[in-house]
Coordinates of C-alpha atoms in Angstrom, one line a residue:
Chain A
M1 CA -1.1 -23.9 13.7
T2 CA -1.9 -26.5 11.1
Q3 CA 1.6 -27.0 9.9
T4 CA 4.4 -28.4 12.0
V5 CA 7.7 -26.7 12.4
A6 CA 10.8 -29.0 12.8
K7 CA 13.3 -27.5 15.2
I8 CA 16.9 -28.4 14.3
T9 CA 18.9 -29.2 17.5
T10 CA 21.0 -32.3 16.7
P11 CA 23.7 -33.3 14.2
A12 CA 21.4 -35.9 12.7
Q13 CA 18.7 -33.2 12.1
V14 CA 21.3 -31.0 10.4
E15 CA 22.3 -33.8 8.1
E16 CA 18.7 -34.6 7.3
F17 CA 18.0 -31.0 6.6
L18 CA 21.1 -30.5 4.3
A19 CA 20.3 -33.6 2.3
Q20 CA 17.1 -32.0 1.0
Y21 CA 18.5 -29.0 -0.7
D22 CA 21.1 -28.0 -3.3
D23 CA 20.5 -24.2 -3.3
F24 CA 20.4 -22.0 -0.3
L25 CA 18.9 -18.5 -0.5
F26 CA 19.9 -16.3 2.4
D27 CA 18.4 -13.2 3.8
C28 CA 21.4 -11.2 5.2
D29 CA 20.5 -8.7 8.0
G30 CA 19.4 -10.7 11.0
V31 CA 20.7 -14.0 9.4
L32 CA 24.4 -13.4 8.6
W33 CA 24.9 -10.3 10.6
S34 CA 22.9 -7.8 12.7
G35 CA 23.9 -4.3 11.8
N36 CA 27.7 -4.2 11.9
H37 CA 28.0 -7.3 14.0
L38 CA 28.8 -10.7 12.4
L39 CA 26.7 -13.5 13.9
P40 CA 28.5 -16.5 15.4
S41 CA 29.9 -19.3 13.1
V42 CA 28.5 -17.7 10.0
V43 CA 31.7 -17.7 8.0
E44 CA 32.4 -21.4 8.9
T45 CA 28.8 -22.4 8.0
L46 CA 29.0 -20.8 4.6
E47 CA 32.4 -22.3 3.8
F48 CA 31.0 -25.7 5.0
L49 CA 28.0 -25.4 2.8
R50 CA 30.2 -24.6 -0.2
S51 CA 32.4 -27.6 0.7
R52 CA 29.3 -29.8 0.5
G53 CA 28.6 -28.5 -3.1
K54 CA 25.7 -26.2 -2.2
R55 CA 25.1 -23.1 -4.2
L56 CA 24.7 -19.9 -2.1
I57 CA 22.5 -16.9 -3.2
F58 CA 22.2 -13.9 -1.0
V59 CA 18.8 -12.2 -1.3
T60 CA 18.4 -9.0 0.5
N61 CA 15.7 -6.3 0.8
N62 CA 18.5 -3.8 1.6
S63 CA 18.1 -1.3 -1.1
T64 CA 20.7 1.2 0.2
K65 CA 23.7 -0.6 -1.4
S66 CA 24.2 -1.9 -4.9
R67 CA 25.3 -5.5 -5.4
K68 CA 28.8 -4.3 -6.0
A69 CA 28.9 -2.2 -2.8
Y70 CA 27.3 -5.1 -0.9
T71 CA 30.2 -7.4 -1.7
S72 CA 32.4 -5.0 0.4
K73 CA 30.1 -5.6 3.3
F74 CA 30.6 -9.3 3.0
A75 CA 34.3 -8.9 2.7
K76 CA 34.4 -6.8 5.8
F77 CA 33.0 -9.8 7.7
G78 CA 35.5 -12.1 6.0
I79 CA 32.9 -13.6 3.7
T80 CA 33.9 -14.0 0.0
V81 CA 31.1 -13.6 -2.4
S82 CA 30.8 -12.5 -6.0
K83 CA 28.4 -9.7 -7.1
D84 CA 26.5 -12.3 -9.1
E85 CA 25.7 -14.3 -5.9
I86 CA 23.8 -11.3 -4.6
F87 CA 20.3 -10.3 -5.4
G88 CA 19.2 -7.1 -3.7
S89 CA 15.9 -5.2 -3.9
A90 CA 17.6 -2.3 -5.8
Y91 CA 18.8 -4.7 -8.4
S92 CA 15.4 -6.4 -8.5
S93 CA 13.8 -3.0 -9.1
A94 CA 16.2 -2.3 -11.9
I95 CA 15.4 -5.7 -13.5
Y96 CA 11.7 -5.0 -13.1
L97 CA 11.8 -1.6 -14.6
S98 CA 14.1 -2.5 -17.6
Q99 CA 12.9 -6.0 -18.4
V100 CA 9.3 -6.3 -17.2
L101 CA 8.1 -2.7 -17.7
K102 CA 10.4 -1.8 -20.6
F103 CA 10.8 1.6 -18.9
P104 CA 11.2 4.2 -21.7
K105 CA 14.8 5.5 -22.2
D106 CA 13.6 9.1 -22.5
K107 CA 11.9 9.1 -19.1
K108 CA 13.4 9.3 -15.6
V109 CA 12.8 7.5 -12.3
L110 CA 12.6 9.7 -9.2
I111 CA 14.4 7.9 -6.4
V112 CA 13.5 8.3 -2.8
G113 CA 16.4 6.4 -1.3
E114 CA 20.1 5.8 -1.2
A115 CA 23.0 5.4 -3.7
G116 CA 22.4 1.7 -4.2
M117 CA 19.2 2.4 -6.1
E118 CA 20.9 5.0 -8.3
E119 CA 23.8 2.6 -9.1
E120 CA 21.6 -0.4 -10.0
L121 CA 19.3 1.7 -12.2
A122 CA 22.3 3.3 -13.9
E123 CA 23.7 -0.1 -14.7
V124 CA 20.7 -1.1 -16.7
G125 CA 20.6 2.3 -18.5
I126 CA 17.7 4.0 -16.7
Q127 CA 18.0 7.8 -16.0
T128 CA 17.3 8.8 -12.4
V129 CA 16.7 12.0 -10.4
G130 CA 16.4 12.6 -6.7
G131 CA 18.3 9.9 -4.7
T132 CA 21.5 11.4 -3.3
D133 CA 20.9 14.9 -4.9
P134 CA 22.0 17.4 -2.2
S135 CA 19.3 19.9 -3.2
L136 CA 16.6 17.5 -1.8
R137 CA 18.6 16.5 1.3
K138 CA 18.1 19.7 3.2
V139 CA 16.2 19.6 6.4
E140 CA 15.2 23.3 6.1
A141 CA 12.9 23.5 3.1
S142 CA 11.8 27.0 2.4
D143 CA 8.3 28.1 1.7
E144 CA 9.5 28.8 -1.9
D145 CA 10.9 25.3 -2.2
L146 CA 7.4 23.9 -1.4
A147 CA 5.6 26.5 -3.6
N148 CA 7.8 25.5 -6.6
L149 CA 7.1 21.8 -6.4
A150 CA 5.3 20.7 -9.5
Y151 CA 4.4 17.6 -11.5
D152 CA 7.3 16.8 -13.9
P153 CA 6.0 14.8 -17.0
T154 CA 9.6 13.6 -17.7
I155 CA 9.4 11.5 -14.5
G156 CA 7.7 8.2 -15.4
A157 CA 8.1 6.5 -12.1
V158 CA 8.8 7.1 -8.4
L159 CA 10.9 4.3 -6.8
C160 CA 11.0 4.5 -3.0
G161 CA 13.2 2.5 -0.6
L162 CA 14.9 3.0 2.7
D163 CA 16.2 6.5 2.9
F164 CA 18.4 7.5 5.9
H165 CA 18.4 11.0 4.5
I166 CA 14.6 11.4 4.2
T167 CA 13.4 15.0 4.3
Y168 CA 10.0 16.7 4.1
L169 CA 11.0 18.2 0.8
K170 CA 11.7 14.7 -0.6
M171 CA 8.4 13.4 0.6
A172 CA 6.5 16.4 -0.8
N173 CA 8.2 16.2 -4.2
A174 CA 7.6 12.5 -4.6
L175 CA 4.0 13.0 -3.5
V176 CA 3.4 15.7 -6.1
Q177 CA 4.6 13.3 -8.8
I178 CA 2.5 10.3 -7.8
Q179 CA -0.6 12.4 -7.3
N180 CA -0.6 12.1 -11.1
P181 CA -2.0 8.6 -11.8
S182 CA 0.2 8.2 -14.9
T183 CA 3.3 8.2 -12.7
L184 CA 4.3 4.6 -11.7
F185 CA 4.8 4.0 -8.0
L186 CA 7.3 1.3 -7.1
A187 CA 8.9 0.3 -3.8
T188 CA 12.1 -1.6 -3.4
N189 CA 10.5 -3.4 -0.4
I190 CA 8.1 -2.7 2.4
D191 CA 9.7 -4.0 5.5
S192 CA 8.5 -1.7 8.3
T193 CA 11.7 -2.1 10.3
F194 CA 15.1 -3.5 10.0
P195 CA 17.4 -4.9 12.7
T196 CA 20.6 -3.0 13.5
H197 CA 22.7 -2.2 16.5
G198 CA 20.5 -4.7 18.5
K199 CA 17.4 -2.5 17.8
L200 CA 14.6 -2.4 15.2
L201 CA 14.9 0.9 13.4
P202 CA 12.5 2.3 10.7
G203 CA 12.7 0.3 7.5
A204 CA 11.9 1.0 3.8
G205 CA 8.2 0.3 4.5
T206 CA 8.2 3.2 6.9
I207 CA 9.6 5.6 4.2
V208 CA 7.3 4.1 1.5
G209 CA 4.4 4.4 4.0
T210 CA 4.8 8.2 3.9
L211 CA 3.9 8.2 0.2
V212 CA 1.1 5.6 0.7
T213 CA -0.5 7.6 3.5
S214 CA -0.3 10.9 1.7
S215 CA -1.3 9.7 -1.8
G216 CA -3.6 6.9 -1.0
R217 CA -1.8 4.8 -3.6
T218 CA -0.2 1.3 -3.1
P219 CA 3.2 0.7 -4.8
V220 CA 4.3 -2.4 -6.6
S221 CA 6.9 -3.9 -4.2
L222 CA 10.0 -5.5 -5.8
G223 CA 11.5 -7.0 -2.6
K224 CA 10.6 -10.0 -0.5
P225 CA 8.0 -11.3 -0.3
S226 CA 6.9 -10.0 -3.7
G227 CA 6.5 -12.7 -6.3
A228 CA 8.1 -10.4 -8.8
M229 CA 11.4 -10.7 -7.0
M230 CA 11.1 -14.5 -6.8
D231 CA 10.4 -14.7 -10.5
S232 CA 13.5 -12.7 -11.3
I233 CA 15.7 -14.8 -9.0
K234 CA 14.4 -18.0 -10.6
A235 CA 14.9 -16.7 -14.1
K236 CA 18.5 -15.8 -13.2
F237 CA 19.6 -18.8 -11.2
K238 CA 17.4 -21.5 -12.8
F239 CA 17.1 -23.7 -9.7
D240 CA 14.7 -26.4 -8.9
A241 CA 12.4 -24.8 -6.2
E242 CA 11.9 -28.1 -4.4
R243 CA 15.6 -28.5 -4.0
A244 CA 16.1 -24.9 -2.8
C245 CA 15.7 -23.4 0.7
M246 CA 15.1 -19.9 1.8
V247 CA 16.8 -19.0 5.0
G248 CA 15.5 -15.9 6.9
D249 CA 14.8 -14.2 10.2
R250 CA 11.3 -12.8 9.4
L251 CA 8.1 -14.7 8.9
N252 CA 6.1 -12.1 7.0
T253 CA 8.9 -11.5 4.4
D254 CA 11.5 -14.2 4.2
I255 CA 9.4 -17.2 5.1
A256 CA 6.3 -16.0 3.2
F257 CA 8.6 -15.4 0.2
G258 CA 10.1 -18.9 0.3
R259 CA 6.7 -20.6 0.8
A260 CA 5.0 -18.6 -2.0
G261 CA 7.9 -19.6 -4.3
G262 CA 7.5 -23.3 -3.5
L263 CA 10.9 -23.5 -1.7
G264 CA 11.9 -25.1 1.6
T265 CA 12.2 -22.6 4.5
L266 CA 14.5 -22.2 7.5
L267 CA 13.8 -19.6 10.2
V268 CA 16.7 -18.4 12.3
L269 CA 16.0 -16.6 15.6
T270 CA 18.8 -14.0 15.4
G271 CA 16.6 -11.3 13.9
V272 CA 13.1 -10.0 13.9
T273 CA 10.9 -13.1 14.6
K274 CA 11.0 -14.6 18.1
E275 CA 10.4 -18.3 18.7
S276 CA 7.3 -17.4 20.8
E277 CA 5.7 -16.0 17.6
L278 CA 5.5 -19.6 16.2
E279 CA 3.1 -20.5 19.0
G280 CA -0.5 -19.4 18.5
E281 CA -1.5 -19.0 14.9
P282 CA 1.1 -17.1 12.8
P283 CA -0.1 -16.4 9.2
V284 CA 2.9 -18.3 7.8
V285 CA 5.2 -20.9 9.3
P286 CA 8.7 -22.2 8.3
A287 CA 9.4 -25.8 7.6
Y288 CA 12.5 -25.6 9.8
V289 CA 13.6 -23.4 12.7
I290 CA 17.1 -23.1 14.2
D291 CA 18.5 -20.8 16.9
K292 CA 21.1 -19.3 14.6
L293 CA 22.5 -20.1 11.1
G294 CA 25.9 -20.9 12.7
S295 CA 24.4 -23.8 14.5
L296 CA 24.3 -25.8 11.2
Y297 CA 28.1 -25.8 11.4
E298 CA 28.4 -26.0 15.2
Y299 CA 26.2 -29.1 15.6
L300 CA 28.5 -31.0 13.2
H301 CA 31.9 -29.9 14.5
Chain B
M1 CA -26.6 9.0 0.1
T2 CA -29.4 8.8 2.7
Q3 CA -29.0 12.3 4.0
T4 CA -29.7 15.4 1.9
V5 CA -27.2 18.2 1.6
A6 CA -28.6 21.7 1.2
K7 CA -26.5 23.8 -1.2
I8 CA -26.6 27.5 -0.3
T9 CA -26.9 29.6 -3.5
T10 CA -29.3 32.5 -2.7
P11 CA -29.6 35.3 -0.2
A12 CA -32.7 33.7 1.3
Q13 CA -30.8 30.4 1.9
V14 CA -28.0 32.4 3.6
E15 CA -30.5 34.0 6.0
E16 CA -32.2 30.7 6.7
F17 CA -28.8 29.1 7.4
L18 CA -27.6 32.0 9.7
A19 CA -30.8 32.0 11.7
Q20 CA -30.1 28.5 13.0
Y21 CA -26.8 29.1 14.7
D22 CA -25.2 31.4 17.3
D23 CA -21.7 29.9 17.4
F24 CA -19.5 29.2 14.3
L25 CA -16.5 26.9 14.6
F26 CA -14.2 27.3 11.6
D27 CA -11.5 25.2 10.2
C28 CA -8.8 27.6 8.9
D29 CA -6.6 26.1 6.1
G30 CA -8.8 25.6 3.1
V31 CA -11.7 27.6 4.6
L32 CA -10.2 31.1 5.5
W33 CA -7.0 30.8 3.5
S34 CA -5.2 28.3 1.3
G35 CA -1.5 28.3 2.3
N36 CA -0.4 32.0 2.2
H37 CA -3.4 33.1 0.1
L38 CA -6.5 34.6 1.7
L39 CA -9.7 33.3 0.2
P40 CA -12.2 35.9 -1.3
S41 CA -14.5 37.9 1.0
V42 CA -13.4 36.1 4.1
V43 CA -12.6 39.2 6.2
E44 CA -16.0 40.7 5.2
T45 CA -17.8 37.5 6.1
L46 CA -16.2 37.2 9.6
E47 CA -16.9 40.9 10.3
F48 CA -20.5 40.4 9.1
L49 CA -21.0 37.4 11.3
R50 CA -19.7 39.3 14.3
S51 CA -22.0 42.2 13.5
R52 CA -24.9 39.7 13.6
G53 CA -23.8 38.8 17.1
K54 CA -22.4 35.4 16.2
R55 CA -19.5 33.9 18.3
L56 CA -16.5 32.8 16.2
I57 CA -14.2 29.9 17.2
F58 CA -11.2 29.0 15.0
V59 CA -10.5 25.3 15.3
T60 CA -7.4 24.1 13.5
N61 CA -5.5 20.8 13.2
N62 CA -2.4 22.9 12.4
S63 CA 0.0 21.9 15.2
T64 CA 3.0 23.8 13.9
K65 CA 1.9 27.1 15.5
S66 CA 0.9 27.9 19.0
R67 CA -2.4 29.8 19.5
K68 CA -0.4 33.0 20.1
A69 CA 1.7 32.5 16.9
Y70 CA -1.5 31.7 15.0
T71 CA -3.0 35.2 15.8
S72 CA -0.2 36.7 13.8
K73 CA -1.2 34.6 10.8
F74 CA -4.7 36.0 11.1
A75 CA -3.4 39.5 11.5
K76 CA -1.3 39.1 8.3
F77 CA -4.5 38.5 6.5
G78 CA -6.2 41.5 8.1
I79 CA -8.4 39.3 10.4
T80 CA -8.5 40.3 14.1
V81 CA -8.8 37.5 16.5
S82 CA -7.8 36.9 20.2
K83 CA -5.7 33.9 21.3
D84 CA -8.7 32.6 23.2
E85 CA -10.8 32.4 20.0
I86 CA -8.3 29.9 18.6
F87 CA -8.3 26.2 19.4
G88 CA -5.4 24.3 17.8
S89 CA -4.4 20.7 18.0
A90 CA -1.1 21.6 19.8
Y91 CA -3.2 23.3 22.5
S92 CA -5.7 20.5 22.5
S93 CA -2.8 18.1 23.1
A94 CA -1.5 20.2 26.0
I95 CA -5.0 20.3 27.6
Y96 CA -5.3 16.5 27.2
L97 CA -1.9 15.8 28.7
S98 CA -2.3 18.2 31.6
Q99 CA -6.0 17.9 32.4
V100 CA -7.1 14.4 31.2
L101 CA -3.9 12.4 31.7
K102 CA -2.6 14.5 34.6
F103 CA 0.8 14.0 33.0
P104 CA 3.5 13.8 35.8
K105 CA 5.6 16.9 36.3
D106 CA 8.8 14.9 36.6
K107 CA 8.4 13.2 33.2
K108 CA 9.0 14.7 29.7
V109 CA 7.2 14.6 26.4
L110 CA 9.3 13.8 23.3
I111 CA 7.9 16.0 20.5
V112 CA 8.1 15.1 16.9
G113 CA 7.0 18.4 15.4
E114 CA 7.4 22.1 15.3
A115 CA 7.6 25.0 17.8
G116 CA 3.9 25.4 18.3
M117 CA 3.8 22.1 20.2
E118 CA 6.7 23.0 22.4
E119 CA 5.1 26.4 23.2
E120 CA 1.6 25.0 24.1
L121 CA 3.1 22.3 26.3
A122 CA 5.4 24.7 28.1
E123 CA 2.4 27.0 28.8
V124 CA 0.7 24.2 30.8
G125 CA 4.0 23.4 32.6
I126 CA 5.0 20.2 30.8
Q127 CA 8.6 19.5 30.1
T128 CA 9.5 18.6 26.5
V129 CA 12.5 17.3 24.6
G130 CA 13.0 16.8 20.8
G131 CA 10.9 19.3 18.8
T132 CA 13.1 22.0 17.4
D133 CA 16.3 20.6 19.1
P134 CA 19.0 21.1 16.4
S135 CA 20.8 17.8 17.4
L136 CA 17.8 15.8 15.9
R137 CA 17.3 18.1 12.9
K138 CA 20.4 16.8 11.0
V139 CA 19.8 15.0 7.7
E140 CA 23.2 13.1 8.1
A141 CA 22.7 10.8 11.1
S142 CA 25.9 8.9 11.8
D143 CA 26.1 5.2 12.5
E144 CA 27.1 6.2 16.0
D145 CA 23.9 8.4 16.4
L146 CA 21.8 5.4 15.5
A147 CA 23.8 3.0 17.7
N148 CA 23.4 5.4 20.7
L149 CA 19.6 5.5 20.5
A150 CA 18.1 4.0 23.6
Y151 CA 14.9 4.0 25.6
D152 CA 14.7 6.9 28.0
P153 CA 12.6 6.2 31.1
T154 CA 12.2 9.9 31.8
I155 CA 10.2 10.2 28.6
G156 CA 6.6 9.4 29.5
A157 CA 5.0 10.2 26.1
V158 CA 5.8 10.8 22.5
L159 CA 3.6 13.5 20.9
C160 CA 3.8 13.6 17.1
G161 CA 2.4 16.2 14.7
L162 CA 3.3 17.8 11.4
D163 CA 7.1 18.2 11.2
F164 CA 8.6 20.1 8.3
H165 CA 12.0 19.2 9.6
I166 CA 11.5 15.4 9.9
T167 CA 14.7 13.3 9.8
Y168 CA 15.5 9.6 10.0
L169 CA 17.1 10.2 13.4
K170 CA 13.9 11.8 14.8
M171 CA 11.8 8.9 13.5
A172 CA 14.2 6.3 14.9
N173 CA 14.5 8.0 18.3
A174 CA 10.7 8.3 18.7
L175 CA 10.3 4.7 17.5
V176 CA 12.8 3.5 20.2
Q177 CA 10.7 5.2 22.9
I178 CA 7.3 3.9 21.8
Q179 CA 8.7 0.4 21.4
N180 CA 8.4 0.4 25.2
P181 CA 4.6 -0.1 25.8
S182 CA 4.7 2.1 28.9
T183 CA 5.5 5.2 26.7
L184 CA 2.3 7.0 25.7
F185 CA 1.8 7.6 22.0
L186 CA -0.2 10.7 21.1
A187 CA -0.8 12.6 17.8
T188 CA -1.9 16.2 17.4
N189 CA -3.9 15.1 14.4
I190 CA -3.9 12.5 11.6
D191 CA -4.7 14.5 8.5
S192 CA -2.8 12.7 5.7
T193 CA -2.3 15.9 3.7
F194 CA -2.8 19.6 4.0
P195 CA -3.7 22.2 1.3
T196 CA -1.0 24.8 0.6
H197 CA 0.3 26.6 -2.4
G198 CA -2.6 25.1 -4.4
K199 CA -1.3 21.6 -3.7
L200 CA -1.9 18.9 -1.2
L201 CA 1.4 18.3 0.7
P202 CA 2.1 15.6 3.4
G203 CA 0.2 16.3 6.6
A204 CA 0.6 15.3 10.2
G205 CA -0.9 11.9 9.5
T206 CA 2.0 11.2 7.1
I207 CA 4.6 12.0 9.8
V208 CA 2.5 10.1 12.5
G209 CA 2.2 7.3 10.0
T210 CA 6.0 6.6 10.1
L211 CA 5.7 5.8 13.8
V212 CA 2.5 3.8 13.3
T213 CA 4.1 1.7 10.5
S214 CA 7.3 1.1 12.3
S215 CA 5.9 0.4 15.8
G216 CA 2.5 -1.2 15.0
R217 CA 1.0 1.1 17.6
T218 CA -2.0 3.5 17.1
P219 CA -1.8 6.9 18.8
V220 CA -4.5 8.8 20.6
S221 CA -5.3 11.7 18.2
L222 CA -6.1 15.1 19.8
G223 CA -7.2 16.9 16.6
K224 CA -10.3 16.8 14.5
P225 CA -12.3 14.5 14.2
S226 CA -11.3 13.2 17.7
G227 CA -14.0 13.4 20.3
A228 CA -11.3 14.4 22.8
M229 CA -10.9 17.6 21.0
M230 CA -14.6 18.3 20.8
D231 CA -15.0 17.7 24.5
S232 CA -12.2 20.2 25.3
I233 CA -13.8 22.8 23.1
K234 CA -17.2 22.4 24.6
A235 CA -15.8 22.5 28.1
K236 CA -14.0 25.8 27.3
F237 CA -16.7 27.6 25.2
K238 CA -19.8 26.1 26.8
F239 CA -22.0 26.4 23.7
D240 CA -25.3 24.7 22.8
A241 CA -24.2 22.1 20.2
E242 CA -27.6 22.4 18.3
R243 CA -27.0 26.2 18.0
A244 CA -23.4 25.7 16.8
C245 CA -22.1 25.1 13.2
M246 CA -18.8 23.5 12.2
V247 CA -17.5 25.0 9.0
G248 CA -14.8 23.0 7.1
D249 CA -13.3 21.9 3.8
R250 CA -12.8 18.2 4.6
L251 CA -15.5 15.5 5.0
N252 CA -13.5 13.0 7.0
T253 CA -12.2 15.5 9.6
D254 CA -14.2 18.7 9.8
I255 CA -17.6 17.5 8.9
A256 CA -17.2 14.1 10.7
F257 CA -16.1 16.1 13.7
G258 CA -19.1 18.5 13.7
R259 CA -21.6 15.7 13.1
A260 CA -20.1 13.5 15.9
G261 CA -20.3 16.4 18.3
G262 CA -24.0 17.0 17.4
L263 CA -23.3 20.4 15.7
G264 CA -24.6 21.7 12.4
T265 CA -22.1 21.5 9.5
L266 CA -21.2 23.6 6.5
L267 CA -18.8 22.3 3.8
V268 CA -16.9 24.8 1.8
L269 CA -15.4 23.8 -1.6
T270 CA -12.1 25.8 -1.3
G271 CA -10.0 23.0 0.2
V272 CA -9.7 19.3 0.1
T273 CA -13.2 17.9 -0.6
K274 CA -14.6 18.4 -4.1
E275 CA -18.3 18.7 -4.7
S276 CA -18.2 15.5 -6.8
E277 CA -17.3 13.6 -3.7
L278 CA -20.8 14.3 -2.3
E279 CA -22.2 12.2 -5.1
G280 CA -22.1 8.5 -4.6
E281 CA -22.0 7.4 -1.0
P282 CA -19.6 9.4 1.1
P283 CA -19.1 8.1 4.6
V284 CA -20.3 11.4 6.1
V285 CA -22.2 14.3 4.6
P286 CA -22.6 18.0 5.6
A287 CA -25.9 19.6 6.4
Y288 CA -25.0 22.5 4.1
V289 CA -22.5 23.1 1.3
I290 CA -21.4 26.4 -0.2
D291 CA -18.8 27.2 -2.9
K292 CA -16.8 29.3 -0.5
L293 CA -17.1 30.9 2.9
G294 CA -17.1 34.4 1.4
S295 CA -20.3 33.7 -0.4
L296 CA -22.2 34.0 2.9
Y297 CA -21.3 37.7 2.7
E298 CA -21.4 38.1 -1.1
Y299 CA -24.9 36.7 -1.5
L300 CA -26.3 39.4 0.9
H301 CA -24.3 42.4 -0.4

C-alpha cells in the first residue's frame, strides 16, 4: 500500500477532517442505512453537517427508485432531503441518454429493471418499454413466447439495472435486441451485490452480467464509479472537487469514484468493505476511514 | 491457423472420414436439431451409421431434461435411442457428485435449474432442494422472503444449470449458500447461449454467471468441454479415443472437448459456429468440417 489511510478516532481528527471540505457526497446503502435499518447517529450527523454549512449530495447506484421515490425512503428514516439533493443511477442514465446521446424521440429504450428507471426516463421525455410490463414478468415463459422474440428496430437502446423481477423471458428479449450491434447497451451501474438485511444479495451487476455473458458485449455504465456519472454531478452541482468529499462503503465503486473525480474520500465500515481489506494491496484506498458515519457526530458530542 | 481443417464435400471424402472411426459422439442441439426443428437427413444419417456398425453416443450439455426424458425428444423426431446411449450434463453432474465426490447421503444439493437435474440426482440417491420447488419460482419475492434467506448447513452443494424459471429469489438463495466457502459450487455446463427457434438465447452459462458475478466464485463445470465429463464418458463406454469422433456445432465446447480427450472432431455448420470463424486464428480447430450432419448420408445416396 503506497498511500496512507488516516483513521478517524478522535474529536480533533473529526474537526481536521471537516475543515477540509464544503461539499459531502454520500453513498446511501451501507452508509446511511443497511436495507431497511437506519445506521446509528446518521440523522444527527447529517443535521450537524448542515449546521456547519456543509452541502449534502446523496449519490446512489440504486436504480430501482426514482429521485422522487427516494425522498420517501429518507423521510421514513427521519431524514429530510429534497429531490434535487439526490443523484441516482436511474437519473444519471436519463441525463446521459437525453443530454449526452441526444437519444432520438422516435425511438424507445428497453428497460430491464424497476419503476425508478421508467420514471426518470419519462421525466426527460424518453419512451420506454419493458420495465414493469407484466407481460415480461412471468416466470413461466412458453415456447411460443421464446419463438416470437425478435429484434425490434424501434428499440434504440437497452438499459439494464437491478431487477428484482428478472425472468428468463426478460433476459432473452433484451439479448435478442443487443445481438444487433446498432442497439445501444447501457447499465445503470455494475455493482455485483448490494447490502440489505445484513446480507449481500445480487446487485445490478449480476443482472447486467446475464446480458454481458450471453451477448459478449460490455455496456456503458452510468453509475459509480463511471466518470460519466461524476461529470453529470459536477455539471449539476458545480462544486470545487478539492473541497468535496465522497463518503462510501465500497472501495471499488465509491472510493474509486471519488478518487477518479479528484475528490477527498471517506470509507465507512458499515457496508461492503471490511477494514481488513485495507491491509495488503487494495487497488484503491480512501484518504480517510471511520467505523461508521455517525461517529463524526458522536466523537464531538 | 497452424492446423488444417479438412472440409468434407465429396462421397470419397465421406468414406475416408468414416473409415477412421468406430464410435461417434454427437452433440444434439445444433447438430441433430435446432430447437424443435429436426435438421435435414439426420434420421437417415444415424441409421446409415448404425448400418455400418458404428456406435452412437449422444452427449449433450442440455441439463433441463433427464436422459429418460431426452429419449422422448429423440422419439418425437423419429430417432430411436436408448437411455444408455445418452450422456447429458445433469447425468454427468450426478455421476460426479456420487462417484467422484462421494457426496454424503445426509446432505442436500440445492438445484438452480430444471427437472432433469432433480431426476438424475434422485436416480443416484442424492437429496435435492430448490429446482422446480414452486416457492422459489415466484417473480414477486417479498422483502420478508429476502430477509429470511439464510445459510443452510444441510445444503452441501449448489448445482446450477439452465433455468427457464430463474427468479431473483432463486439467485439470492443460492448466493447466500455459496457465500459460505464450505458449500460446493458446481455447474452442469457453462455455455453462454444455446441455439433454439433460429436464435441464440441465454444458456446455462448465463444463469451460472449470476452466481459467479455475485459470489466471486468459479464452479466446477460438469459439461463439455470439462475433462470431468470426458472421463465419465470414457469410463462408461470404454472406447478407443483415437477411433472415436466428437461431432459438434461449437468450437469452444464440442470441438475443444473432443480435442482435449484425444478424439477426432467434426464441426457441423448448423449451429453456433459459422464457417467464417475458422478463418483467422480460432483458439481450437476441428479435424473435419461439413455443412450439416445429414450431408454424410446425402453425399453417398
